[in-house]
Tab-separated table of C-alpha atoms in Angstrom:
chain	number	residue	atom	x	y	z
A	641	MET	CA	83.218	124.711	55.595
A	642	SER	CA	87.083	124.378	55.407
A	643	THR	CA	88.444	123.113	52.256
A	644	ASP	CA	92.282	122.551	53.278
A	645	ALA	CA	91.772	118.942	54.092
A	646	PRO	CA	95.066	117.357	54.968
A	647	LYS	CA	96.067	114.157	53.261
A	648	LEU	CA	94.744	111.305	55.266
A	649	GLU	CA	96.603	108.430	56.634
A	650	SER	CA	95.988	104.880	55.689
A	651	ASN	CA	96.813	101.466	57.006
A	652	PRO	CA	98.904	99.070	55.106
A	653	ARG	CA	96.038	97.748	52.971
A	654	GLY	CA	94.900	101.498	52.141
A	655	ILE	CA	91.837	101.751	54.365
A	656	PRO	CA	91.853	105.736	55.326
A	657	ARG	CA	92.059	106.639	58.921
A	658	ALA	CA	89.358	108.795	60.150
A	659	PRO	CA	90.301	112.285	61.107
A	660	PHE	CA	89.277	113.505	64.817
A	661	ILE	CA	87.645	116.915	64.546
A	662	GLU	CA	89.248	118.860	67.458
A	663	ASN	CA	87.462	122.143	66.576
A	664	VAL	CA	83.966	121.722	65.190
A	665	GLU	CA	83.651	125.532	64.382
A	666	ASP	CA	86.723	125.658	62.345
A	667	HIS	CA	85.721	122.347	60.332
A	668	VAL	CA	82.410	123.629	59.347
A	669	GLY	CA	83.706	127.039	58.434
A	670	GLY	CA	82.795	129.512	61.202
A	671	PRO	CA	80.335	130.315	63.786
A	672	ASP	CA	77.555	131.139	61.331
A	673	ALA	CA	77.969	127.894	58.749
A	674	GLU	CA	75.796	125.189	58.370
A	675	VAL	CA	76.380	121.707	59.864
A	676	GLU	CA	74.579	119.808	57.565
A	677	THR	CA	77.196	119.317	54.787
A	678	ALA	CA	79.472	117.978	57.859
A	679	LEU	CA	77.039	115.643	59.201
A	680	LYS	CA	76.333	114.088	55.724
A	681	GLN	CA	80.038	113.391	54.989
A	682	PHE	CA	80.362	111.948	58.428
A	683	GLN	CA	77.453	109.716	57.778
A	684	GLU	CA	78.815	108.772	54.139
A	685	ALA	CA	82.201	108.067	55.655
A	686	ILE	CA	80.640	105.690	58.223
A	687	ALA	CA	78.606	104.012	55.593
A	688	LYS	CA	81.969	103.445	53.649
A	689	TYR	CA	83.456	101.869	56.558
A	690	ARG	CA	80.501	99.644	57.645
A	691	TYR	CA	80.590	98.514	53.943
A	692	MET	CA	84.010	97.552	53.790
A	693	GLU	CA	83.652	95.920	57.400
A	694	MET	CA	80.775	93.754	56.076
A	695	ASN	CA	83.137	92.629	53.124
A	696	LEU	CA	85.933	91.822	55.445
A	697	THR	CA	83.548	89.958	57.574
A	698	GLN	CA	82.535	87.753	54.661
A	699	ARG	CA	86.305	87.217	53.839
A	700	LYS	CA	87.077	86.395	57.342
A	701	LYS	CA	84.387	83.468	57.420
A	702	GLY	CA	85.535	82.284	53.952
A	703	LEU	CA	89.071	82.265	54.994
A	704	LEU	CA	88.144	80.236	58.172
A	705	GLU	CA	86.384	77.592	56.148
A	706	LYS	CA	89.378	77.591	53.856
A	707	ILE	CA	92.238	77.194	55.906
A	708	PRO	CA	90.856	73.708	57.638
A	709	ASP	CA	90.404	72.334	54.005
A	710	ILE	CA	93.628	73.264	52.794
A	711	GLN	CA	95.255	71.798	55.895
A	712	LYS	CA	93.556	68.486	55.549
A	713	THR	CA	94.439	68.251	51.769
A	714	LEU	CA	97.895	68.922	52.606
A	715	ASP	CA	97.977	66.420	55.409
A	716	MET	CA	96.522	63.811	52.990
A	717	VAL	CA	99.200	64.484	50.313
A	718	GLU	CA	101.985	64.053	52.892
A	719	PHE	CA	100.456	60.875	54.156
A	720	LEU	CA	100.318	59.568	50.497
A	721	LYS	CA	103.770	60.486	50.096
A	722	ARG	CA	105.159	59.003	53.187
A	723	LYS	CA	103.043	55.876	52.154
A	724	ARG	CA	104.819	55.783	49.024
A	725	ASP	CA	108.310	56.367	50.279
A	726	GLY	CA	107.668	53.668	53.047
A	727	LYS	CA	108.346	56.174	55.745
A	728	GLN	CA	105.218	55.718	58.147
A	729	THR	CA	104.905	57.698	61.527
A	730	SER	CA	103.651	55.923	64.741
A	731	GLU	CA	100.303	57.608	63.660
A	732	ASP	CA	100.382	56.180	60.221
A	733	ASP	CA	100.858	52.749	61.854
A	734	LEU	CA	97.856	53.235	64.101
A	735	ASP	CA	95.738	54.028	61.116
A	736	GLU	CA	97.091	51.009	59.203
A	737	GLU	CA	96.215	48.669	62.002
A	738	GLU	CA	92.824	49.980	62.529
A	739	GLY	CA	92.052	49.965	58.637
A	740	ASP	CA	93.096	46.016	57.968
A	741	GLY	CA	94.497	44.611	61.123
A	742	ASP	CA	97.652	43.339	58.955
A	743	GLY	CA	101.108	44.824	59.123
A	744	GLU	CA	102.424	46.038	55.812
A	745	GLY	CA	105.026	43.763	54.115
A	746	ASP	CA	107.143	44.182	51.279
A	747	GLY	CA	104.527	42.791	48.949
A	748	ASP	CA	101.698	44.773	50.401
A	749	LYS	CA	103.339	47.915	49.636
A	750	LYS	CA	102.251	47.218	46.013
A	751	LYS	CA	98.727	46.831	46.900
A	752	PRO	CA	96.180	49.704	46.394
A	753	GLN	CA	95.813	51.604	49.530
A	754	THR	CA	91.875	51.620	50.667
A	755	VAL	CA	90.788	54.935	51.998
A	756	THR	CA	87.504	56.436	53.004
A	757	PHE	CA	86.899	60.088	51.561
A	758	GLU	CA	84.165	62.317	52.123
A	759	LEU	CA	81.688	63.412	49.519
A	760	ASN	CA	79.902	65.987	51.722
A	761	ASP	CA	79.038	66.169	55.523
A	762	THR	CA	77.229	63.204	55.887
A	763	LEU	CA	78.275	60.933	52.889
A	764	PHE	CA	81.474	58.921	52.729
A	765	ALA	CA	82.849	56.432	50.091
A	766	GLU	CA	85.765	54.125	49.792
A	767	ALA	CA	88.326	54.204	46.949
A	768	GLU	CA	91.612	52.522	46.405
A	769	ILE	CA	94.626	54.473	45.595
A	770	ASP	CA	97.680	53.350	43.766
A	771	ARG	CA	100.569	53.215	46.311
A	772	SER	CA	103.235	53.333	43.476
A	773	SER	CA	101.904	56.557	41.857
A	774	ASP	CA	103.368	59.672	42.460
A	775	VAL	CA	100.482	61.987	41.215
A	776	VAL	CA	97.556	63.556	42.932
A	777	TYR	CA	94.683	65.605	41.543
A	778	LEU	CA	93.805	68.890	43.136
A	779	TRP	CA	90.636	71.061	42.601
A	780	LEU	CA	91.635	74.451	42.143
A	781	GLY	CA	89.140	77.666	41.938
A	782	VAL	CA	90.057	79.819	39.005
A	783	SER	CA	88.572	83.317	38.066
A	784	THR	CA	88.472	83.562	34.383
A	785	LEU	CA	87.012	85.948	31.792
A	786	LEU	CA	84.166	84.134	29.836
A	787	PRO	CA	81.956	85.434	26.897
A	788	ILE	CA	78.433	85.818	27.902
A	789	PRO	CA	75.946	86.440	25.028
A	790	GLN	CA	73.917	89.855	25.548
A	791	PRO	CA	71.221	91.581	23.561
A	792	LEU	CA	72.383	93.630	20.681
A	793	ASP	CA	71.937	96.887	22.240
A	794	VAL	CA	74.051	95.956	25.380
A	795	LEU	CA	76.761	94.667	22.683
A	796	GLU	CA	76.870	97.768	20.855
A	797	SER	CA	77.756	99.769	24.027
A	798	MET	CA	80.474	97.569	24.930
A	799	ASP	CA	83.988	96.902	23.875
A	800	SER	CA	84.035	93.187	24.900
A	801	ALA	CA	80.992	91.085	26.400
A	802	LYS	CA	83.124	89.413	29.068
A	803	PHE	CA	82.619	88.871	32.722
A	804	PRO	CA	84.545	87.474	35.442
A	805	LEU	CA	83.129	83.827	36.252
A	806	GLN	CA	84.485	81.268	39.008
A	807	ALA	CA	85.240	78.215	37.570
A	808	LYS	CA	86.869	74.992	39.047
A	809	VAL	CA	89.458	72.973	37.546
A	810	MET	CA	91.243	69.608	38.344
A	811	LEU	CA	95.190	69.610	37.783
A	812	SER	CA	97.379	66.602	38.479
A	813	TYR	CA	100.766	67.347	40.449
A	814	THR	CA	103.459	65.163	41.830
A	815	HIS	CA	103.464	64.799	45.489
A	816	ASP	CA	106.241	67.180	46.123
A	817	GLN	CA	104.684	69.857	43.758
A	818	ALA	CA	101.410	69.572	45.671
A	819	ILE	CA	102.912	69.788	48.992
A	820	THR	CA	104.768	72.861	47.736
A	821	LEU	CA	101.526	74.453	46.280
A	822	LEU	CA	99.399	73.641	49.147
A	823	SER	CA	101.954	75.002	51.835
A	824	GLN	CA	102.095	78.274	49.967
A	825	LYS	CA	98.450	78.538	49.701
A	826	LEU	CA	97.999	77.842	53.354
A	827	ASP	CA	100.741	80.376	54.489
A	828	GLY	CA	99.098	82.844	52.053
A	829	ALA	CA	95.405	81.976	53.547
A	830	LYS	CA	96.647	82.404	57.092
A	831	ARG	CA	98.578	85.641	56.250
A	832	SER	CA	95.358	86.898	54.594
A	833	LEU	CA	93.174	85.975	57.727
A	834	GLY	CA	95.668	87.935	60.054
A	835	ASN	CA	95.515	90.989	57.657
A	836	THR	CA	91.544	90.685	57.783
A	837	VAL	CA	91.211	90.781	61.594
A	838	GLU	CA	93.714	93.331	61.761
A	839	ASP	CA	91.660	95.516	59.419
A	840	LEU	CA	88.396	94.643	60.982
A	841	GLU	CA	89.860	95.904	64.309
A	842	TYR	CA	91.081	99.063	62.599
A	843	LEU	CA	87.773	99.765	61.019
A	844	THR	CA	86.100	99.277	64.199
A	845	GLU	CA	88.285	102.158	65.491
A	846	GLN	CA	87.602	104.272	62.532
A	847	ILE	CA	83.993	104.071	62.942
A	848	ALA	CA	84.157	104.926	66.377
A	849	VAL	CA	85.858	108.222	65.536
A	850	MET	CA	83.452	108.913	62.969
A	851	GLU	CA	80.584	108.460	65.413
A	852	VAL	CA	82.259	110.645	67.891
A	853	ASN	CA	82.692	113.393	65.175
A	854	THR	CA	79.263	113.075	64.389
A	855	ALA	CA	77.941	113.579	68.063
A	856	ARG	CA	80.177	116.365	68.718
A	857	CYS	CA	79.264	118.147	65.573
A	858	PHE	CA	75.335	117.764	66.579
A	859	ASN	CA	76.113	119.073	70.011
A	860	TRP	CA	77.956	122.016	69.001
A	861	ASP	CA	75.255	123.085	66.455
A	862	VAL	CA	72.491	122.391	69.591
A	863	ARG	CA	74.743	124.773	71.780
A	864	ARG	CA	74.999	127.373	69.191
A	865	ARG	CA	71.410	127.429	68.369
A	866	ARG	CA	70.343	127.756	72.100
A	867	LEU	CA	72.898	130.656	72.698
A	868	ALA	CA	71.240	132.297	69.359
A	869	ARG	CA	67.917	131.990	71.147
A	870	ILE	CA	69.091	133.386	74.348
A	871	ALA	CA	70.711	136.243	72.594
A	872	THR	CA	67.493	137.419	70.842
A	873	GLY	CA	65.570	136.969	73.886
A	874	GLU	CA	63.597	133.821	72.803
A	875	GLU	CA	64.772	131.671	75.563
A	876	SER	CA	65.488	132.801	79.057
A	877	LEU	CA	67.888	131.077	81.633
A	878	PRO	CA	68.786	131.591	85.367
A	879	SER	CA	71.672	133.479	86.248
A	880	GLY	CA	74.981	131.753	85.309
A	881	SER	CA	73.630	129.182	82.784
A	882	VAL	CA	74.667	131.434	79.723
A	883	ALA	CA	78.131	131.201	80.938
A	884	ALA	CA	77.909	127.328	81.595
A	885	ILE	CA	76.539	126.870	78.159
A	886	GLU	CA	79.198	128.859	76.423
A	887	ALA	CA	81.965	126.987	78.234
A	888	ALA	CA	80.453	123.495	77.411
């Protein structure tokens, strides 16, 4: 099998491009070379591509769930900022009328704002928000390294007994800080989703190329073995059939 493998191209996220094997005989190393090694490499490449495809599919699913949550949080912070600044849109005025039926006078601006928030998919609760406050609290997912107790024999073979864990932390932000942070996270999530969709399409193409390589290599081996049987007299064909097989 040829060892002069050219440097493979890759997409912007570093996923290698699958090479199309134009000449199977040169790739496997000659007319008498075995194809098992090449077929094994093709199958390993397909397995790696499918593993990346599975991970990216899960990532896409998570982003599709995450983006609406960030958008809703951002909309709520912007709403609270408008209420505090006394700048209401027509949509805000409609929500106010539906909420208590009274207009908002100068004295009402100092009263707490009653809101309904979602605890889970089917459970909601009411809360009062201080309209004069410029502070909101956001739950943020944080990846951290925390020490985990391990048996002595495990600790002796490790420099540190720390493993990545996912934790949630609530932090306070002003309205402007929260809007800036959430806008950045929303833009990053949308950009990541676009890259993920692009990578999934790219992987689909690479898997197809490797499957074609596998089929061409297998068919080349079948044709070679059949020609060898004909040459030794183990198999006979009608006149003209050998030329057709050789040309295939």
